[in-house]
mmCIF file of C-alpha atoms in Angstrom:
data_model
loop_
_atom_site.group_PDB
_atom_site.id
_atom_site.type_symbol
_atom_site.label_atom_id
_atom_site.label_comp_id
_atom_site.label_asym_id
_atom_site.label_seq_id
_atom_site.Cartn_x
_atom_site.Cartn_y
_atom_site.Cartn_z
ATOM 1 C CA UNK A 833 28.935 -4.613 -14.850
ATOM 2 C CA UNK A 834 31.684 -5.035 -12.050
ATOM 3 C CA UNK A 835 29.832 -3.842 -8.737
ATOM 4 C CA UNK A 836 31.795 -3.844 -5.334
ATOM 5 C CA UNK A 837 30.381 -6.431 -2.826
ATOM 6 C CA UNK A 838 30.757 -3.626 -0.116
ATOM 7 C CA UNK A 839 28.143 -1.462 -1.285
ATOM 8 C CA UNK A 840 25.751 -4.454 -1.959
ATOM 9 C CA UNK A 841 26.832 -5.573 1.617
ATOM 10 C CA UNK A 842 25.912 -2.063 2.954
ATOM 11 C CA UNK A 843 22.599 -1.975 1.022
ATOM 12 C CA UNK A 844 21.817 -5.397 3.102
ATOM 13 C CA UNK A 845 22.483 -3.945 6.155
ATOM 14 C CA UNK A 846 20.674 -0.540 5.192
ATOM 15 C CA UNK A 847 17.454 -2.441 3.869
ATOM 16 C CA UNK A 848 17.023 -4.757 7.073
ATOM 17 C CA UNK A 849 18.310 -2.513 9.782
ATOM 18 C CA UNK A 850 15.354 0.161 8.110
ATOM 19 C CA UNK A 851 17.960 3.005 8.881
ATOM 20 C CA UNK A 852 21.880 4.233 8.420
ATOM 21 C CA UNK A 853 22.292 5.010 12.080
ATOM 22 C CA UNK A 854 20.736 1.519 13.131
ATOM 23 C CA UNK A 855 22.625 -0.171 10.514
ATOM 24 C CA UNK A 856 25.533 1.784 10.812
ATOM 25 C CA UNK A 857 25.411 0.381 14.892
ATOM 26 C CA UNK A 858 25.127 -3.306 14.191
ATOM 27 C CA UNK A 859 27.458 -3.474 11.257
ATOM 28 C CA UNK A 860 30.006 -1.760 13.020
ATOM 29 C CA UNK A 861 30.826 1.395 10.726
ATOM 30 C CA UNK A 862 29.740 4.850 9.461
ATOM 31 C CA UNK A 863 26.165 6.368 8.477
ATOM 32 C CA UNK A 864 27.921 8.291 6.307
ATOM 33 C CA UNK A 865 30.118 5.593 4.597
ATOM 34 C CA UNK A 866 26.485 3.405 4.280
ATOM 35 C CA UNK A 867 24.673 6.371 2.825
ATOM 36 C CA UNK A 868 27.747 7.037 0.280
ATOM 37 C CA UNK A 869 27.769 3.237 -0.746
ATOM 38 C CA UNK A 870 24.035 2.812 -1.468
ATOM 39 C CA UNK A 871 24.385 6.068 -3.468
ATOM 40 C CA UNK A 872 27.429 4.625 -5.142
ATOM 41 C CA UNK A 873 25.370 1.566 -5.830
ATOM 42 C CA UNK A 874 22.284 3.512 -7.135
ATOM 43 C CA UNK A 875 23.985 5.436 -9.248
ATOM 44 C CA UNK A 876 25.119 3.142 -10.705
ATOM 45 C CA UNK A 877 22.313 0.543 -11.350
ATOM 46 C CA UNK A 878 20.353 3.229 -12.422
ATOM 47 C CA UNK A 879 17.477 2.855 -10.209
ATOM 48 C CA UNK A 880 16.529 3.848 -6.722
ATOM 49 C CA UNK A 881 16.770 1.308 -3.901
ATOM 50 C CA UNK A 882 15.667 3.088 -0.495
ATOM 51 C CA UNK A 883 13.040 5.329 -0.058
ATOM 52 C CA UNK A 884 14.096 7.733 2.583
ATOM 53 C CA UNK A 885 12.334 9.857 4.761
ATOM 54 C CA UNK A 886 13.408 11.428 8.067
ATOM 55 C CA UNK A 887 12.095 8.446 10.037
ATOM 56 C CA UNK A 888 12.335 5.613 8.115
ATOM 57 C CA UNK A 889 14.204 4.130 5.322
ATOM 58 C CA UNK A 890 12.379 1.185 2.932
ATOM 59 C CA UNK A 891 12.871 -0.254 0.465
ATOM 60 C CA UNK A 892 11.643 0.747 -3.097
ATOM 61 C CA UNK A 893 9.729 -2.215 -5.446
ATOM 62 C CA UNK A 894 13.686 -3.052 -7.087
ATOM 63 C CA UNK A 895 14.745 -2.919 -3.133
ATOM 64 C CA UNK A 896 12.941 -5.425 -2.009
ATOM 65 C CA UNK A 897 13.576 -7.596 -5.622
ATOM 66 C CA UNK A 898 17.371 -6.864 -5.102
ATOM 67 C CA UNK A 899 17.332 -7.870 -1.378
ATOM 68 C CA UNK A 900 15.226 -11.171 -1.569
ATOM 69 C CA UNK A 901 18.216 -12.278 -4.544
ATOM 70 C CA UNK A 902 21.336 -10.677 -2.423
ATOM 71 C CA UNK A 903 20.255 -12.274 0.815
ATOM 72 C CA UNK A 904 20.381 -15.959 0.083
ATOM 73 C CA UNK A 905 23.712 -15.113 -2.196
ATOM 74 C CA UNK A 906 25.810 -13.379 0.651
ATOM 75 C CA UNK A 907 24.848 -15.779 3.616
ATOM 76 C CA UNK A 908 26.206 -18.394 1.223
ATOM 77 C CA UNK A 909 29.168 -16.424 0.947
ATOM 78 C CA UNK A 910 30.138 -15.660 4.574
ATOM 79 C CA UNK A 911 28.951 -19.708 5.304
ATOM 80 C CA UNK A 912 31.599 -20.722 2.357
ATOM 81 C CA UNK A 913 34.150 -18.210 3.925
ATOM 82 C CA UNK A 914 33.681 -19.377 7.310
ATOM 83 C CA UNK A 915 34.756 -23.085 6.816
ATOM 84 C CA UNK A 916 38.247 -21.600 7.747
ATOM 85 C CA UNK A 917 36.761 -20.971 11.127
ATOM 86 C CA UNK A 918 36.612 -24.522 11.617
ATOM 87 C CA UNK A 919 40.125 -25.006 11.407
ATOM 88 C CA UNK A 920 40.251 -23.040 15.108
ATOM 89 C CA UNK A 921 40.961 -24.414 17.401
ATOM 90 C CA UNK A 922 38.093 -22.007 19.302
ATOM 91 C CA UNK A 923 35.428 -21.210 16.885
ATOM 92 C CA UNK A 924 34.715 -17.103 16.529
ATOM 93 C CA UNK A 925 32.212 -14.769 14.878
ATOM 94 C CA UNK A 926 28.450 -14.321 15.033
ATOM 95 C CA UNK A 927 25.636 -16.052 15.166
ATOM 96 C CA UNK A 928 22.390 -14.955 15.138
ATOM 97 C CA UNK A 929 19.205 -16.916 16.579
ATOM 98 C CA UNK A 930 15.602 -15.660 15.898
ATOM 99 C CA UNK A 931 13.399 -16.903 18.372
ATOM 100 C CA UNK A 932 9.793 -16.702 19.775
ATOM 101 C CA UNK A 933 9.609 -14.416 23.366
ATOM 102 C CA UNK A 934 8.637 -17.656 24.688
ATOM 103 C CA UNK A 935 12.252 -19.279 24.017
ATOM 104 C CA UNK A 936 13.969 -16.400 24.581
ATOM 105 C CA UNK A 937 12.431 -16.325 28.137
ATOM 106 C CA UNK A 938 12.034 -20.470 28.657
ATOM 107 C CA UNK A 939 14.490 -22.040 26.697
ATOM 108 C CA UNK A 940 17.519 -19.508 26.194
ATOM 109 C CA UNK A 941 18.164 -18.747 30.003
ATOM 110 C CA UNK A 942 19.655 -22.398 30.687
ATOM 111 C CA UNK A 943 21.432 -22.548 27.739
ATOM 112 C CA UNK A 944 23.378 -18.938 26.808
ATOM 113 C CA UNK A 945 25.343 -18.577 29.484
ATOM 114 C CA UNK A 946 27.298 -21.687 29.521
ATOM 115 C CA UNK A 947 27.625 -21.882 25.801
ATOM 116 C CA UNK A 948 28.622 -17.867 25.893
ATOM 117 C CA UNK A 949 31.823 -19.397 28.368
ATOM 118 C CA UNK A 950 32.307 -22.270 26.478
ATOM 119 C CA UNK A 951 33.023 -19.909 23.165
ATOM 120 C CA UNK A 952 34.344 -16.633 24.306
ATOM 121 C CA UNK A 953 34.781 -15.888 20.795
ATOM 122 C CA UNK A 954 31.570 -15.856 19.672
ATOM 123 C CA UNK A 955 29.074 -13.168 19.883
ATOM 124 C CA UNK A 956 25.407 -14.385 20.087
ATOM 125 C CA UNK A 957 22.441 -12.147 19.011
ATOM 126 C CA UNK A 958 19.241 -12.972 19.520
ATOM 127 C CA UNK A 959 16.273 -11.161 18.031
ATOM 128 C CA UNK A 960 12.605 -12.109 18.745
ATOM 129 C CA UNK A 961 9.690 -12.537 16.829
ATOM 130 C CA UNK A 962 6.506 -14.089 17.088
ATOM 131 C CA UNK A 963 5.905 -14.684 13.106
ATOM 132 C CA UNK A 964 7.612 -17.316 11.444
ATOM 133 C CA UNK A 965 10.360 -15.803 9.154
ATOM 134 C CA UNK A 966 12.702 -16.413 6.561
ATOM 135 C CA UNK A 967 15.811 -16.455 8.692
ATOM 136 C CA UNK A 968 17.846 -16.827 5.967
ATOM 137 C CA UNK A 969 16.267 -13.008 4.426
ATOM 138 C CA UNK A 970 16.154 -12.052 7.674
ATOM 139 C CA UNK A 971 19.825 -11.931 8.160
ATOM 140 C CA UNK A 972 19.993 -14.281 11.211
ATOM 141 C CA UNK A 973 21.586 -17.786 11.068
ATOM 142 C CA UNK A 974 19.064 -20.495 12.505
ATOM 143 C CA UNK A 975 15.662 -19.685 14.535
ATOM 144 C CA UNK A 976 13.727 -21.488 16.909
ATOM 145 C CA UNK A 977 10.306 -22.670 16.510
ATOM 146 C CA UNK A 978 7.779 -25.250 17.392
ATOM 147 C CA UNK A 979 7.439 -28.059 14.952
ATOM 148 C CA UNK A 980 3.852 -27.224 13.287
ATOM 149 C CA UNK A 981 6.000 -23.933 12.139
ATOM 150 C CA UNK A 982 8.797 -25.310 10.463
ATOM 151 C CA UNK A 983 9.072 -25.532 6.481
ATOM 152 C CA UNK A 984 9.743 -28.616 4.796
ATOM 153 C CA UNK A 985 13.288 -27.511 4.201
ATOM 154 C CA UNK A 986 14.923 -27.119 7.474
ATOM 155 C CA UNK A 987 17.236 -29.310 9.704
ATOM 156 C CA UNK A 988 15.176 -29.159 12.585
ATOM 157 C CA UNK A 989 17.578 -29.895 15.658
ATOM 158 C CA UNK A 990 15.408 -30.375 19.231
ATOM 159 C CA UNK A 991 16.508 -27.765 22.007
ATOM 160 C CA UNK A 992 14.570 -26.990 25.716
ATOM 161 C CA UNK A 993 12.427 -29.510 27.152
ATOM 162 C CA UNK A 994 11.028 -32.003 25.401
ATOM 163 C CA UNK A 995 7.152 -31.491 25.952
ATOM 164 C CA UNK A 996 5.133 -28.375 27.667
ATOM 165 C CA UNK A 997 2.126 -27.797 28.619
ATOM 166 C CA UNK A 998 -0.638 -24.491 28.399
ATOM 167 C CA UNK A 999 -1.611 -23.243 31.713
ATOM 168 C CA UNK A 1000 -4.723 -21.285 33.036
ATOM 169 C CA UNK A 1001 -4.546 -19.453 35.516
ATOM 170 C CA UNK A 1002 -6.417 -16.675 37.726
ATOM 171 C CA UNK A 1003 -5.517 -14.929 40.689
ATOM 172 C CA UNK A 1004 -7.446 -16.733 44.004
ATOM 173 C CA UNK A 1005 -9.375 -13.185 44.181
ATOM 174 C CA UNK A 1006 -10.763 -13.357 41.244
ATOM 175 C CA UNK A 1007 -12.223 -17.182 41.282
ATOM 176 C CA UNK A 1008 -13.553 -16.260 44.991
ATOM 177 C CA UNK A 1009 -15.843 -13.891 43.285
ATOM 178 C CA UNK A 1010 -16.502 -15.288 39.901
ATOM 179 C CA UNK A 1011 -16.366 -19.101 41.066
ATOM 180 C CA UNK A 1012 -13.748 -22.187 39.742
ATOM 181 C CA UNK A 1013 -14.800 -23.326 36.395
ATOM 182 C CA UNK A 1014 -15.139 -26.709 36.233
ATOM 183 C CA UNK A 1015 -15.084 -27.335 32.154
ATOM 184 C CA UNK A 1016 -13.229 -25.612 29.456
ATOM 185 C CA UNK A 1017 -16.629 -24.243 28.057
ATOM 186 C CA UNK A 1018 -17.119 -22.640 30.979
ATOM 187 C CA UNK A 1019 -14.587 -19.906 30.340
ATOM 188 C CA UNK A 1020 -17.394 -18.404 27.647
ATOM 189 C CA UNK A 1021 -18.756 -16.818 30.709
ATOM 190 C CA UNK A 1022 -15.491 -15.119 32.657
ATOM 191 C CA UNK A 1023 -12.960 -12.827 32.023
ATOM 192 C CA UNK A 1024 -10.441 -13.832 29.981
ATOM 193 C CA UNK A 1025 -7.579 -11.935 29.112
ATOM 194 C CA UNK A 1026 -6.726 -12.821 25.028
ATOM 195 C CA UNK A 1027 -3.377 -12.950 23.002
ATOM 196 C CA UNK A 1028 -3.533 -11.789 19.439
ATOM 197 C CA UNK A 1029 -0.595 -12.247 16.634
ATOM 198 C CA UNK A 1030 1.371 -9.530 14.764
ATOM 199 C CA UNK A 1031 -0.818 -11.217 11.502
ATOM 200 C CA UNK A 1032 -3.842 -10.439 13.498
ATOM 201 C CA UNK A 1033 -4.959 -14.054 14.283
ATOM 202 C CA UNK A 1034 -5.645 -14.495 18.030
ATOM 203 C CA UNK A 1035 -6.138 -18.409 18.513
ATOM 204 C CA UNK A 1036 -8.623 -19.762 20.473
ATOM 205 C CA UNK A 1037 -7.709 -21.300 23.638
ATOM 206 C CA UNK A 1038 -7.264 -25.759 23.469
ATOM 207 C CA UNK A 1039 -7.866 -27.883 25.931
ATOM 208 C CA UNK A 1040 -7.418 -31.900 26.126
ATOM 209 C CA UNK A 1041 -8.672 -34.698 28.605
ATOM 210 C CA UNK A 1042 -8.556 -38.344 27.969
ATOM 211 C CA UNK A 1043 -8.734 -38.408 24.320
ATOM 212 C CA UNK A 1044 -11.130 -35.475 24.243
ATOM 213 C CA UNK A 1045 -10.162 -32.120 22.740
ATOM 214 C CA UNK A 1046 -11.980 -28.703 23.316
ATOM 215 C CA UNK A 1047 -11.411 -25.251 21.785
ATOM 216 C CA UNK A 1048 -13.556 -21.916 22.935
ATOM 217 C CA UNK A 1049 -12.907 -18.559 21.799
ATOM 218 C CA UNK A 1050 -13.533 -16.757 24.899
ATOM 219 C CA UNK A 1051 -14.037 -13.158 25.571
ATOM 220 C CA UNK A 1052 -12.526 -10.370 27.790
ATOM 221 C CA UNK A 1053 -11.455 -6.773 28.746
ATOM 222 C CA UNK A 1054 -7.898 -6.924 27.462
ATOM 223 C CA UNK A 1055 -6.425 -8.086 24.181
ATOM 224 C CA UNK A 1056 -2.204 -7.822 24.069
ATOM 225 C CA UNK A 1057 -0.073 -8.724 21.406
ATOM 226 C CA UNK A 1058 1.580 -11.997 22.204
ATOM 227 C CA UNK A 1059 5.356 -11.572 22.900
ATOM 228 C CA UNK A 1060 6.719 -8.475 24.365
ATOM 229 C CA UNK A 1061 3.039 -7.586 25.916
ATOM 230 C CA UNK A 1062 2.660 -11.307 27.018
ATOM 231 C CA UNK A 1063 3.565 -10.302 30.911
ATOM 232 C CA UNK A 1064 0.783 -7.376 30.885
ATOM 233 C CA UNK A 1065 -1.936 -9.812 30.859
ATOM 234 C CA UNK A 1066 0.003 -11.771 33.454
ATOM 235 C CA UNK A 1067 -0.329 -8.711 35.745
ATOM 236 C CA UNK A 1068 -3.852 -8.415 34.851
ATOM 237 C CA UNK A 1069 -4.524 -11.740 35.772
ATOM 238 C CA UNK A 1070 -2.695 -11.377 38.869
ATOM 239 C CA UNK A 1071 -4.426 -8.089 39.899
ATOM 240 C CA UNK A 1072 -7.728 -9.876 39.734
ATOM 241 C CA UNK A 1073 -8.718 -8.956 35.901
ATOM 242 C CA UNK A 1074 -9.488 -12.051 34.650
ATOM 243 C CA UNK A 1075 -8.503 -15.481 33.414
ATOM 244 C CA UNK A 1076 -5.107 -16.176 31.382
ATOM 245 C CA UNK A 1077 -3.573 -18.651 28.954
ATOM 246 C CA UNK A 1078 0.156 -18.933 28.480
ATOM 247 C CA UNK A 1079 3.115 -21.687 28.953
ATOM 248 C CA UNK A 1080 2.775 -23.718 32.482
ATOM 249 C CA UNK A 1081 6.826 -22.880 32.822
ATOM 250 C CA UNK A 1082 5.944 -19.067 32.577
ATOM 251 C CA UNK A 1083 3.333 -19.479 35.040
ATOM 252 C CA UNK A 1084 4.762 -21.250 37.372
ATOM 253 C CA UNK A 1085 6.670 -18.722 39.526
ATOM 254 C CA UNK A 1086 3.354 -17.329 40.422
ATOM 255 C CA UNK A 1087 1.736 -20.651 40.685
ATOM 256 C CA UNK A 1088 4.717 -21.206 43.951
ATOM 257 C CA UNK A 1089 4.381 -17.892 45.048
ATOM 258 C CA UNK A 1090 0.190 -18.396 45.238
ATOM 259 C CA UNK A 1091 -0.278 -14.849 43.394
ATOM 260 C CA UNK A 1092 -1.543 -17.233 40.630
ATOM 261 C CA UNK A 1093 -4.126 -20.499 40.882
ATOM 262 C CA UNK A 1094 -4.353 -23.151 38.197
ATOM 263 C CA UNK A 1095 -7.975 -23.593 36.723
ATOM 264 C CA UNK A 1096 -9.067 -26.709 34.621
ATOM 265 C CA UNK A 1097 -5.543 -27.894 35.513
ATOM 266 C CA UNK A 1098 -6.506 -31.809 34.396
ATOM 267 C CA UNK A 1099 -7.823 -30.245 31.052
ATOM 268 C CA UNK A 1100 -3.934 -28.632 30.100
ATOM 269 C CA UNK A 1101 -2.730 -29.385 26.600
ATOM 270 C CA UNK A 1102 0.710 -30.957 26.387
ATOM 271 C CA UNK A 1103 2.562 -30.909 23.169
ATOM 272 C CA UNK A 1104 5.890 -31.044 21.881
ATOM 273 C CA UNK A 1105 8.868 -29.167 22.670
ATOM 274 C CA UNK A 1106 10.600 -26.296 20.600
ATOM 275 C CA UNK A 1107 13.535 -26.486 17.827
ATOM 276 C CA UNK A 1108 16.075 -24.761 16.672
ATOM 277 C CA UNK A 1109 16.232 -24.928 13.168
ATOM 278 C CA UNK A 1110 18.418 -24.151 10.477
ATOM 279 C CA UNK A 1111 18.383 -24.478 6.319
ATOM 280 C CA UNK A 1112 19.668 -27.815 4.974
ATOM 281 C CA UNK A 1113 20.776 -26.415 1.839
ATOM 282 C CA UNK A 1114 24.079 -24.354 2.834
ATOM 283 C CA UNK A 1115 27.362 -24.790 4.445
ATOM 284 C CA UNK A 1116 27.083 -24.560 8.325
ATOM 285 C CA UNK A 1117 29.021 -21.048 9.755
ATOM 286 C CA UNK A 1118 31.089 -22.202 12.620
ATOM 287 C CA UNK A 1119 29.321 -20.295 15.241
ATOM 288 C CA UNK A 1120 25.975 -22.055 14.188
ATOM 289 C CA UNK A 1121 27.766 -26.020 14.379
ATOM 290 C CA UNK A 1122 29.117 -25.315 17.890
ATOM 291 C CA UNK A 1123 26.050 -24.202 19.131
ATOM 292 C CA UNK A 1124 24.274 -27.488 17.391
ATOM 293 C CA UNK A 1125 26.880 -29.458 18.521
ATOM 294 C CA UNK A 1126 26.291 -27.877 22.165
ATOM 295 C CA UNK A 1127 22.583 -28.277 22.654
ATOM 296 C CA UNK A 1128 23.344 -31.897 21.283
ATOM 297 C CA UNK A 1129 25.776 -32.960 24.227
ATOM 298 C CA UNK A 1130 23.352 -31.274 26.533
ATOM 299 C CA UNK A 1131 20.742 -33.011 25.429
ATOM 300 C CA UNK A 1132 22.779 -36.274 26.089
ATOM 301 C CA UNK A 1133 23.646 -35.339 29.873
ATOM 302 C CA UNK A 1134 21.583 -37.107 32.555
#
């Protein structure tokens, strides 16, 4: 069975866009010509692939099967076809990151825009997520993570500062009525304004001081889903709410600004810094090395 690699390439971008239109934006052509290919493709596999509905499009149970195998196969493809990039004498393409809100906001800012002049031929996207993916299934090129995410399998590349710490923090308001706790297990009795996952796990908040490590699950008015509702319980905190947890370097504007006050400041956690990393098991697109190759000299600059 000869089947054109268009219409399995337009089935990809149908299946993870999750819509025509959507995919029909990114990939640069037609709803129309996507919805004619994955009908061409149907028809003739002999099965249905997308279950469509006037809001969504998913995948059917030989979808998803027919995606997980493509995925892998086509990345491999556009990798192999891209070692002719590297015979440019300015690399050129795409190159897609998947990153945490947390490196897209901390890491990313002192990074993009010189690389972005550095390679005016290459267009970066860069789509966040909290849960670890696939980023090979997930269409993108490399991710970035912190180290107790990252499988076995990847080339694990460091990028952003080297160590970080978690902050707490409350606005002066609030610890002039409540009072300044003085040990972590002392947040069990304030306000404390909670991040939860997209899997549903909301960790508990970890503290450290000379060799001594202590975790409490404290409780609060507002639960937000860390990421893109991270700065709402910021605000909160800020307005007097309660008591927050999140990365010193986020914090720290308001920290300067004195909207913001550290508490249990000797007790922060430091830990390692984030990666990007990438799969050690295919060729390298060009747009991926020179961005390797750029956090690398960076890296290397006093």
């Amino acid at each position: 069975m000869k089947t054109d690699l268009g219409d399995l390439n337009a089935f990809v971008a149908v299946a993870r866009a999750k819509g025509f239109r959507d995919a029909a934006r990114l990939s640069g052509g037609s709803a129309s010509g996507l919805s004619e290919a994955v009908r061409r493709l149907e028809t003739q596999l002999g099965v249905r692939l997308l279950n469509r509905t006037t809001r969504s499009v998913v995948p059917t149970e030989a979808g998803e099967g027919l995606l997980a195998r493509l995925s892998p196969a086509l990345a491999e493809m556009e990798a192999a076809l891209d070692v002719v990039n590297s015979f440019r004498d300015n690399p050129a393409g795409s190159l897609r990151l998947n990153v945490p809100v947390s490196a897209a906001r901390l890491v990313l800012p002192d990074v993009v825009p010189a690389f972005l002049a550095a390679y005016p031929d290459i267009v970066l996207e860069v789509i966040t997520e909290e849960s670890f993916v696939d980023v090979i299934a997930a269409g993108c090129d490399a991710g970035i993570r912190y180290d107790e995410r990252l499988e076995q399998d990847m080339i694990a590349v460091p990028i952003g500062p080297r160590f970080q710490r978690f902050a707490t923090a409350a606005s002066p308001a609030y610890l002039d009525r409540h009072g300044r706790p003085e040990h972590p297990r002392d947040l069990l009795g304030h306000s404390c304004l909670r991040g939860r996952f997209s899997s549903g796990a909301m960790p508990p908040w970890e503290f450290e001081r000379d060799g001594e490590v202590v975790r409490v699950d404290p409780t609060g008015p507002l639960i937000v889903r860390l990421g893109g509702s991270t700065d709402l319980a910021v605000d909160a905190a800020i307005a007097g709410t309660g008591i927050v947890s999140l990365f010193e370097d986020w914090l720290r504007p308001y920290f300067d600004s004195g909207v913001l006050e550290p508490v249990l400041e000797p007790w922060w956690q430091r830990f390692s810094g984030p990666f990007l990393y990438y799969p050690g098991r295919r060729l390298v697109p060009a747009p991926l090395r020179a961005f390797i190759d750029f956090i690398k000299a960076a890296a290397n600059q006093p």
